[in-house]
Tab-separated table of C-alpha atoms and ligand atoms in Angstrom:
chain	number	residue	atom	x	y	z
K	1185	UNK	CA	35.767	7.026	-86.744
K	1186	UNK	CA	38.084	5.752	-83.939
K	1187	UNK	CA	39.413	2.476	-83.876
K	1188	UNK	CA	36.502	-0.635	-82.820
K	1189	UNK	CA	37.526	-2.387	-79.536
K	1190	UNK	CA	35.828	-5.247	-77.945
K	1191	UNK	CA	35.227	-4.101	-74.526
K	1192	UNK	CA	36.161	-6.534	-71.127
K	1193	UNK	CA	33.088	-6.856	-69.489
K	1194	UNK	CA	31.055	-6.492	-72.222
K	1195	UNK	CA	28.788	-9.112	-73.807
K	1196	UNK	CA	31.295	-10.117	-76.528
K	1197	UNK	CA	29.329	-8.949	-79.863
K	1198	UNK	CA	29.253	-5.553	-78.323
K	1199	UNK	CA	31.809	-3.444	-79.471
K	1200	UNK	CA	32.839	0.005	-78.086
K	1201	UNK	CA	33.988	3.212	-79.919
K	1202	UNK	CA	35.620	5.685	-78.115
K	1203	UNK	CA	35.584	9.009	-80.607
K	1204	UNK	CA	38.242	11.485	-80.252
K	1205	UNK	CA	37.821	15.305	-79.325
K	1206	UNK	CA	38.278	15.871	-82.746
K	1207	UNK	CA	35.737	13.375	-84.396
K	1208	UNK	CA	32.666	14.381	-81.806
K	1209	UNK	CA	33.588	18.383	-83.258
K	1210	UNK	CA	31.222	19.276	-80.696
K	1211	UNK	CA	29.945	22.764	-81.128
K	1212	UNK	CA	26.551	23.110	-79.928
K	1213	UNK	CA	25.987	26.030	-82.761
K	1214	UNK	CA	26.900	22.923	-85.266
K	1215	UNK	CA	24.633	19.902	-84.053
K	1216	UNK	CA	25.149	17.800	-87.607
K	1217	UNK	CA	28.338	17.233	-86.847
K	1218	UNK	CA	27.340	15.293	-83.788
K	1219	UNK	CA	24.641	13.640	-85.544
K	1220	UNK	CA	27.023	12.475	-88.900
K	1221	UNK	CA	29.773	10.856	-86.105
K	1222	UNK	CA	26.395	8.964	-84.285
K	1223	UNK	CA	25.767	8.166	-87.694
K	1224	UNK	CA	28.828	6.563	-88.739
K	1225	UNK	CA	29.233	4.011	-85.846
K	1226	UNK	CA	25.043	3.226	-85.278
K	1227	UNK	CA	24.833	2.694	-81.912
K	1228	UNK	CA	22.804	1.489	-79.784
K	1229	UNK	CA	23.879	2.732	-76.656
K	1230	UNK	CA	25.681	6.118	-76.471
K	1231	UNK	CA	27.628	6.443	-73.057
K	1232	UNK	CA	28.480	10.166	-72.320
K	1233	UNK	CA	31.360	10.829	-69.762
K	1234	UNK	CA	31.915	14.688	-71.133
K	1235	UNK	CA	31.630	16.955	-68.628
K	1236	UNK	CA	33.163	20.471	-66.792
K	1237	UNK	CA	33.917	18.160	-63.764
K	1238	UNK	CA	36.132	20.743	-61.977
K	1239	UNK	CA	34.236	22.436	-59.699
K	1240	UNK	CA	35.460	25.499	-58.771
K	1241	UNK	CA	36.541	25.968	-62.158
K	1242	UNK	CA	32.852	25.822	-63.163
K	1243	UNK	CA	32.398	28.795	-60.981
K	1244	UNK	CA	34.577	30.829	-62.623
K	1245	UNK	CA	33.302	29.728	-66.260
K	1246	UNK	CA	29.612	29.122	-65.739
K	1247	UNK	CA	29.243	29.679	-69.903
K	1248	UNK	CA	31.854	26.171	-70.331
K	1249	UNK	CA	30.051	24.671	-67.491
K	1250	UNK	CA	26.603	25.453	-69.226
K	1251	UNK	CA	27.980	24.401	-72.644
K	1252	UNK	CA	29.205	20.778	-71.509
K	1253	UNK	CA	26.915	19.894	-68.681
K	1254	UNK	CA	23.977	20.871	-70.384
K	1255	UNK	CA	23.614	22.045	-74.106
K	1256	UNK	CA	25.713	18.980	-75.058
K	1257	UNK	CA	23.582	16.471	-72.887
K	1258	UNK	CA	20.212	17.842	-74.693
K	1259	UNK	CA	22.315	17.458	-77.660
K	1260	UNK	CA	23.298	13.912	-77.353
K	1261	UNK	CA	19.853	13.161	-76.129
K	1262	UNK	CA	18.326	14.375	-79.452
K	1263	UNK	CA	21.176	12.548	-81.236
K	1264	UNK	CA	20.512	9.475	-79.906
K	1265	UNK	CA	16.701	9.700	-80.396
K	1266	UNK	CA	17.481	10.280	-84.215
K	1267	UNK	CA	20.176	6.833	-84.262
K	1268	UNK	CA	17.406	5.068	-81.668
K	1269	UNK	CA	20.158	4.801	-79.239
K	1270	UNK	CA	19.865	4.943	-75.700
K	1271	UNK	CA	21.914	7.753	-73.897
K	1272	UNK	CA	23.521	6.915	-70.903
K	1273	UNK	CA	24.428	9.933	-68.995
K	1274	UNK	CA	26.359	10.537	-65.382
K	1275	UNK	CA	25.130	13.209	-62.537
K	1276	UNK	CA	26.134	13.880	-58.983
K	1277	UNK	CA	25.618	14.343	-55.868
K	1278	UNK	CA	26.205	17.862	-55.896
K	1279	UNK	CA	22.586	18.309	-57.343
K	1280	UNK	CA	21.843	17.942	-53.284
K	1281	UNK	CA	22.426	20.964	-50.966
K	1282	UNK	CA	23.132	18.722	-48.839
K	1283	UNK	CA	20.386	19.350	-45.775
K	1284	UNK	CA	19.209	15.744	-46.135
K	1285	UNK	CA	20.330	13.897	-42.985
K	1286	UNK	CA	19.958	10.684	-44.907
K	1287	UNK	CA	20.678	9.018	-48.069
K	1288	UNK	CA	20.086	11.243	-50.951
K	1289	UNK	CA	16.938	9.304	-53.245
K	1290	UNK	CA	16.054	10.239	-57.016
K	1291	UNK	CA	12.365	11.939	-55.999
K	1292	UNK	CA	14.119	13.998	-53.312
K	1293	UNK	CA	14.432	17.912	-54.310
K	1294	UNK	CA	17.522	18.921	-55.962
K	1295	UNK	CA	19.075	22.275	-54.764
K	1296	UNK	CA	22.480	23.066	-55.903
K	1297	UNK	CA	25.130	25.075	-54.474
K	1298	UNK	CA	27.287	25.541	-57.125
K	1299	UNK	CA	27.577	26.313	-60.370
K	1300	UNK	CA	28.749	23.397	-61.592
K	1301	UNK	CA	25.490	21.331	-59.249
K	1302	UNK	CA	22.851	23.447	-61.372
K	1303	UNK	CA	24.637	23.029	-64.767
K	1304	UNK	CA	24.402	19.098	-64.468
K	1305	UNK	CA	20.887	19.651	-62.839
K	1306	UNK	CA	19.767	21.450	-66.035
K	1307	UNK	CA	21.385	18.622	-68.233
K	1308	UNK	CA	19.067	15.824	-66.037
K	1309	UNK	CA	16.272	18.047	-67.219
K	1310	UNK	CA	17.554	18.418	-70.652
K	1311	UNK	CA	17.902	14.507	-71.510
K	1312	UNK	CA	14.801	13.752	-69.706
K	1313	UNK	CA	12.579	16.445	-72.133
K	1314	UNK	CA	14.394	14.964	-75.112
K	1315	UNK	CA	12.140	12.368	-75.564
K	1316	UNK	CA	14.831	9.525	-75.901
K	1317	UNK	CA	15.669	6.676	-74.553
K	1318	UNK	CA	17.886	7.014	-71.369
K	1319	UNK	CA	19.358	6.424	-67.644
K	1320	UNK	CA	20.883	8.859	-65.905
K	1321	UNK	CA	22.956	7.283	-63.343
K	1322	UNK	CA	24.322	9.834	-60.627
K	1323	UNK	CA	27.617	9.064	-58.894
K	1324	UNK	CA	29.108	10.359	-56.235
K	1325	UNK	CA	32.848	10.645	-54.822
K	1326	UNK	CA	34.772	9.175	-57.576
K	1327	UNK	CA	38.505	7.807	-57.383
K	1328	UNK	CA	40.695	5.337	-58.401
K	1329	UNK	CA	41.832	5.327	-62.027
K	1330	UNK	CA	44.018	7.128	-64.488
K	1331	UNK	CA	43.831	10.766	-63.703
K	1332	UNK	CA	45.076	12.001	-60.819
K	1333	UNK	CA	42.437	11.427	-57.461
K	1334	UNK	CA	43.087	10.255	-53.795
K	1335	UNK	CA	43.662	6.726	-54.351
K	1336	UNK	CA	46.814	7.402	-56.444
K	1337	UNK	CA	48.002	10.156	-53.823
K	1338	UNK	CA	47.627	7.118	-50.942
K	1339	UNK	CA	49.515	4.804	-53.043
K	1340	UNK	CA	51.960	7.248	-54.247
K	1341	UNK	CA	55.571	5.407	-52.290
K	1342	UNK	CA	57.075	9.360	-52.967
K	1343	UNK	CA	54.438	10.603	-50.482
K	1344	UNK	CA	55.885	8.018	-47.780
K	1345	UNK	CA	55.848	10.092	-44.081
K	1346	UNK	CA	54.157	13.261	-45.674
K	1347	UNK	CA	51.158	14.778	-44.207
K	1348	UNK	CA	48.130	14.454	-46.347
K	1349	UNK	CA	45.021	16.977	-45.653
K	1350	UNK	CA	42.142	15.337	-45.798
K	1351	UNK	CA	38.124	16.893	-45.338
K	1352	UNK	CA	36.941	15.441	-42.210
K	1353	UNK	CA	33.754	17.441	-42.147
K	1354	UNK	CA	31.858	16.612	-45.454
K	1355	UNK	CA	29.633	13.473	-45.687
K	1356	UNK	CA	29.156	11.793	-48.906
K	1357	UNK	CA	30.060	8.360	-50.467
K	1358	UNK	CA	33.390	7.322	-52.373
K	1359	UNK	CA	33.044	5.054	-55.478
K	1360	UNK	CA	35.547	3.585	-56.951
K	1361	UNK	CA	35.448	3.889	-61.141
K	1362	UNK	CA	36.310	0.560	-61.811
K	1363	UNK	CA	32.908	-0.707	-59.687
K	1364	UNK	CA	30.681	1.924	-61.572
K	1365	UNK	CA	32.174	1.099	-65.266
K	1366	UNK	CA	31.220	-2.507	-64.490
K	1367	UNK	CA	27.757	-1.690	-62.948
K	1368	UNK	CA	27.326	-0.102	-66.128
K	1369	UNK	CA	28.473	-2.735	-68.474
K	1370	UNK	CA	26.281	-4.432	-67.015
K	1371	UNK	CA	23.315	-2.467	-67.381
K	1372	UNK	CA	24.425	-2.705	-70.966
K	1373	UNK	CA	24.889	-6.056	-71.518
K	1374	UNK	CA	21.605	-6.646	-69.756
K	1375	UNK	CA	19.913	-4.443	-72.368
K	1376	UNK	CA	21.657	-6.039	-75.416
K	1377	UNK	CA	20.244	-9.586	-74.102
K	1378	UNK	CA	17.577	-9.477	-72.308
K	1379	UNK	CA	16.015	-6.651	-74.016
K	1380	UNK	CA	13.732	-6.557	-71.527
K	1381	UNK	CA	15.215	-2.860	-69.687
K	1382	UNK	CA	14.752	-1.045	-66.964
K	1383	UNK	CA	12.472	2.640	-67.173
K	1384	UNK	CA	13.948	5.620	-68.302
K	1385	UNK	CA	14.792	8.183	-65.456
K	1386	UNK	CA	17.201	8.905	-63.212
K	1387	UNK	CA	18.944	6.558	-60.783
K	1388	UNK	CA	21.125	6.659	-58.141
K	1389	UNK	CA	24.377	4.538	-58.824
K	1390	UNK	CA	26.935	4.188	-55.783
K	1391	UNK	CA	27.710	2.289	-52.912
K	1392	UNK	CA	26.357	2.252	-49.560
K	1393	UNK	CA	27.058	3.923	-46.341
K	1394	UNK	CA	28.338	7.132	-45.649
K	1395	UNK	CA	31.770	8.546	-44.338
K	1396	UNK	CA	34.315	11.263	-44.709
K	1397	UNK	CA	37.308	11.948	-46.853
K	1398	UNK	CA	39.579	11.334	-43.708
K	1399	UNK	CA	38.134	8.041	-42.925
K	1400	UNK	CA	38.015	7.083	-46.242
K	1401	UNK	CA	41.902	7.688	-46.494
K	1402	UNK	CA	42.887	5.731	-43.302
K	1403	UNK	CA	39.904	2.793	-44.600
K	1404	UNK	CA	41.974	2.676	-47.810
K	1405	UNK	CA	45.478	3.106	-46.216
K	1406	UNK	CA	44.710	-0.161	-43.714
K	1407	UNK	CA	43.404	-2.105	-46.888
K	1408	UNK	CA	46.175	-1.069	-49.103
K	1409	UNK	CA	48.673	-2.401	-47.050
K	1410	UNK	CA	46.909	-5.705	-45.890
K	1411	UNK	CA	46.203	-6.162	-49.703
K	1412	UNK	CA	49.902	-5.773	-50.167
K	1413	UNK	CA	50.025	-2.893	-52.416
K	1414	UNK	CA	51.399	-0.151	-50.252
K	1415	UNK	CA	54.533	-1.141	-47.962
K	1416	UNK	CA	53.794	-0.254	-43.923
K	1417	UNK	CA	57.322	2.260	-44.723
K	1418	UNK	CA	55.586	4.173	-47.190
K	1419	UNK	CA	52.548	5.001	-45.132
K	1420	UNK	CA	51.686	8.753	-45.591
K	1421	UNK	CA	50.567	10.765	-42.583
K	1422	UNK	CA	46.619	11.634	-42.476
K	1423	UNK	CA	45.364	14.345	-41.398
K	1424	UNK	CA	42.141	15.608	-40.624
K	1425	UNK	CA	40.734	19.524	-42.362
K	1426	UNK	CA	37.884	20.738	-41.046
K	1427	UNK	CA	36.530	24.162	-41.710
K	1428	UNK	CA	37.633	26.810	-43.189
K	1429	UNK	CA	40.271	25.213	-44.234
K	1430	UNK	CA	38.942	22.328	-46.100
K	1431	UNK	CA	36.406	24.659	-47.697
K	1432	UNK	CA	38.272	27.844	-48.273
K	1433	UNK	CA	37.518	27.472	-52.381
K	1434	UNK	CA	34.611	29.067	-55.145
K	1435	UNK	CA	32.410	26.358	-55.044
K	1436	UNK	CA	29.895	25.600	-52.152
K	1437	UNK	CA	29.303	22.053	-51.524
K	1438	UNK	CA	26.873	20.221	-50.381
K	1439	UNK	CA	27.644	19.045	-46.330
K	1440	UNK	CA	26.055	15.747	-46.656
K	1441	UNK	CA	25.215	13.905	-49.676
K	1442	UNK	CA	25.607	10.322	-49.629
K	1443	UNK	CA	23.307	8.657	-52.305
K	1444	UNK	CA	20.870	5.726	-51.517
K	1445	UNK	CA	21.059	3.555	-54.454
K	1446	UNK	CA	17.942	1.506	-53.657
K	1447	UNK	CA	16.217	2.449	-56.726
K	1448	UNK	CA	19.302	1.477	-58.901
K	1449	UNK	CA	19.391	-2.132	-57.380
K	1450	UNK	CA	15.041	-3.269	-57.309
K	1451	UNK	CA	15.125	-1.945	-61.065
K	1452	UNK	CA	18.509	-3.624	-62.073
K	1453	UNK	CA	18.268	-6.245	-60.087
K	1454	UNK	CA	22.148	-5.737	-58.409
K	1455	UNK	CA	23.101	-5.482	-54.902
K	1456	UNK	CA	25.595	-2.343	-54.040
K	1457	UNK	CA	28.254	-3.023	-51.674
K	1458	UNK	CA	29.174	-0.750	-48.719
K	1459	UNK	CA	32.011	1.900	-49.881
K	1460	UNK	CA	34.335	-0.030	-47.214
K	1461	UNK	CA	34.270	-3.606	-49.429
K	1462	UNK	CA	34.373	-1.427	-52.267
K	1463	UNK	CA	37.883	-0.142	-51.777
K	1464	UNK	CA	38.899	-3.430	-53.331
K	1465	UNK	CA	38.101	-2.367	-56.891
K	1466	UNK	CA	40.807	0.520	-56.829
K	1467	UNK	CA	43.276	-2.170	-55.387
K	1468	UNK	CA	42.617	-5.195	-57.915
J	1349	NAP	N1	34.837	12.826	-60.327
J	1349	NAP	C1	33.868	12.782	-59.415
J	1349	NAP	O1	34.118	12.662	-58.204
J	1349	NAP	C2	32.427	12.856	-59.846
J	1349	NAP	C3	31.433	12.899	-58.847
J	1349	NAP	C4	30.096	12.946	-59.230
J	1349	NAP	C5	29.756	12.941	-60.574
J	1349	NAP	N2	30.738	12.908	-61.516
J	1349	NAP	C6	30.304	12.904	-62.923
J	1349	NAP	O2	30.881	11.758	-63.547
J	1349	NAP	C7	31.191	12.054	-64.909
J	1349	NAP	C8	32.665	11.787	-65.162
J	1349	NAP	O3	33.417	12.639	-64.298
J	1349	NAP	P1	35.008	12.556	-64.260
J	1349	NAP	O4	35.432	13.002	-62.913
J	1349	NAP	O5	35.464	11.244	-64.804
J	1349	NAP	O6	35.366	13.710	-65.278
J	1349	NAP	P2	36.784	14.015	-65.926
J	1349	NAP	O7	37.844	13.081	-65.419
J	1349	NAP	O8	36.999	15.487	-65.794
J	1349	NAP	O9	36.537	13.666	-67.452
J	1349	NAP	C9	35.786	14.538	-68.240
J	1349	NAP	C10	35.847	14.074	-69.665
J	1349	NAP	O10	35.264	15.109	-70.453
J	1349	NAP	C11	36.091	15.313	-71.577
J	1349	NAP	N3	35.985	16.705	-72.006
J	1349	NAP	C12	36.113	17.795	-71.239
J	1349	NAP	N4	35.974	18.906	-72.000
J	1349	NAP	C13	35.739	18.467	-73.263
J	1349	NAP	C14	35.507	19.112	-74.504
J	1349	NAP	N5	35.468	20.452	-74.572
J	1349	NAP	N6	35.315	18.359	-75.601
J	1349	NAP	C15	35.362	17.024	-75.520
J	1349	NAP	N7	35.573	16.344	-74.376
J	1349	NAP	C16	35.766	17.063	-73.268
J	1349	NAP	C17	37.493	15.010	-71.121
J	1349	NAP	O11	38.242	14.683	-72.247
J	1349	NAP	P3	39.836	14.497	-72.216
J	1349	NAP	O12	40.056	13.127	-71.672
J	1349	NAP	O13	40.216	14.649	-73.643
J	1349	NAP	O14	40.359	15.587	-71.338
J	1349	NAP	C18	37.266	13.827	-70.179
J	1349	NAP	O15	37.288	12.618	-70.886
J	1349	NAP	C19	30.795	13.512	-65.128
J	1349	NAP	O16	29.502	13.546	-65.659
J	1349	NAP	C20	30.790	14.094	-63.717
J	1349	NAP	O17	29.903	15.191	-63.622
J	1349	NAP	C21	32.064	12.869	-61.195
């Protein structure tokens, strides 16, 4: 089993284990193996981040999409009812088709475009027949850590005067990581105390507002530089895509999906900032 750490944010008994590729051997023909690695550590709360998160690869492999967005979801969901863990579990946005003119809420239909919308659809459906313990939390928009995403290409000094392309058409709203891993420490912290938890179901776990990819970029670029963490000189050049161009790829996506997280806050009891004050979290 991976190495124990002791998690920042976390209440400070908790302690996380972060398995390797190699220890979850997931194979959905070979569930035991998934069961023997729950096993070893006990858990009580199993946090699932796997997923087929490219999109427009998804269209062109529905089978992988299928395999990780929802066979291993039911999977971990009957895992974790075995261990008496909780499963917590991230969807999207792209479950909407994006005809809503308002904020997306858990009890409105879901009608994906895209492969890769229906494949996390049908894992929502899959942990929610399992009979286990669990939140789903969907999330919208991500950026701002580690792998490469928009708030790394804004801070990037080598893109300095270079034009960026940015979707000025879609609606939707950005969430930093480093905000939704500490809403969801939290959540998990609260459990491990309180023990007194919110229902199982599905809950809608981002900021507030609603905006574009373009304004997003020039929101960021202003804060970035009065935070000090991009020099006025390096400034890239925005620039606005609209259709075709900003949508010349596989995978449909929804036009407007921001998320209303009202549900998320009365049963947690937190407060979601506006994606604007939000930016912060990428720049701490
Ligand atoms: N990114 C977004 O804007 C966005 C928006 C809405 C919802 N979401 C949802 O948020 C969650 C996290 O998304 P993300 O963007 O952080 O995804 P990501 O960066 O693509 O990370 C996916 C994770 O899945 C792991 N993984 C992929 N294939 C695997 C396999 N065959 N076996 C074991 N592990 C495998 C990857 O492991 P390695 O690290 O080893 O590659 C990686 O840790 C997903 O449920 C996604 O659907 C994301």
């Amino acid at each position: 089993m991976a190495a124990a750490l002791r998690a920042p944010g976390l209440a400070p008994d908790l302690v996380l284990h972060a398995p390797s590729r190699t220890e979850l051997a997931l194979d959905p023909a070979r569930p035991a193996a998934l069961r023997r690695c729950l096993d070893a550590c006990a858990p009580t709360v199993v946090v699932n981040c796997i997923a087929a998160s490219d999109v427009d690869a998804c269209e062109r492999d529905p089978a992988l999409a299928h395999a990780l967005n929802a066979a291993l979801p039911a999977q971990l969901a009957r895992a974790a009812r075995a261990c008496d863990a909780r499963l917590i579990h991230f969807s999207t946005d792209y479950v909407f088709d994006g005809t809503l003119r308002r904020p997306c809420r858990e009890d409105d239909a879901a009608r994906p475009l895209s492969v890769y919308g229906a494949s996390k659809l049908a894992g929502e459906q899959a942990i929610a027949a399992a009979d286990a313990r669990h939140w789903i939390f969907r999330v919208s928009w991500l950026y701002g850590a580690a792998r490469a995403n928009l708030a790394e290409r804004l801070l990037d000094p080598a893109n300095a005067g270079c034009t960026l392309g940015l979707d000025n058409d879609r609606v939707g709203v950005p969430n930093p990581v480093q905000l939704v891993a500490h809403e969801v420490a939290h959540c998990i912290t609260t459990q491990a105390e309180e023990g007194d938890t919110p229902e199982d179901g599905l809950y809608h776990l981002s900021c507030r507002g609603a905006t574009t990819w373009y304004a997003f970029g020039r929101a960021f670029l202003r804060e970035a530089v009065r935070a000090g963490r991009l020099a006025p000189a390096h400034l890239p050049r925005l620039q606005p895509l609209t259709e075709p161009a900003a949508d010349a790829r596989p995978a449909r996506r929804p036009a407007w999906s921001p998320l209303d997280p009202q549900r998320y806050e009365c049963c947690f009891g937190r407060s979601m900032p506006r994606w604007e004050s939000a930016i912060r979290w990428a720049l701490s």
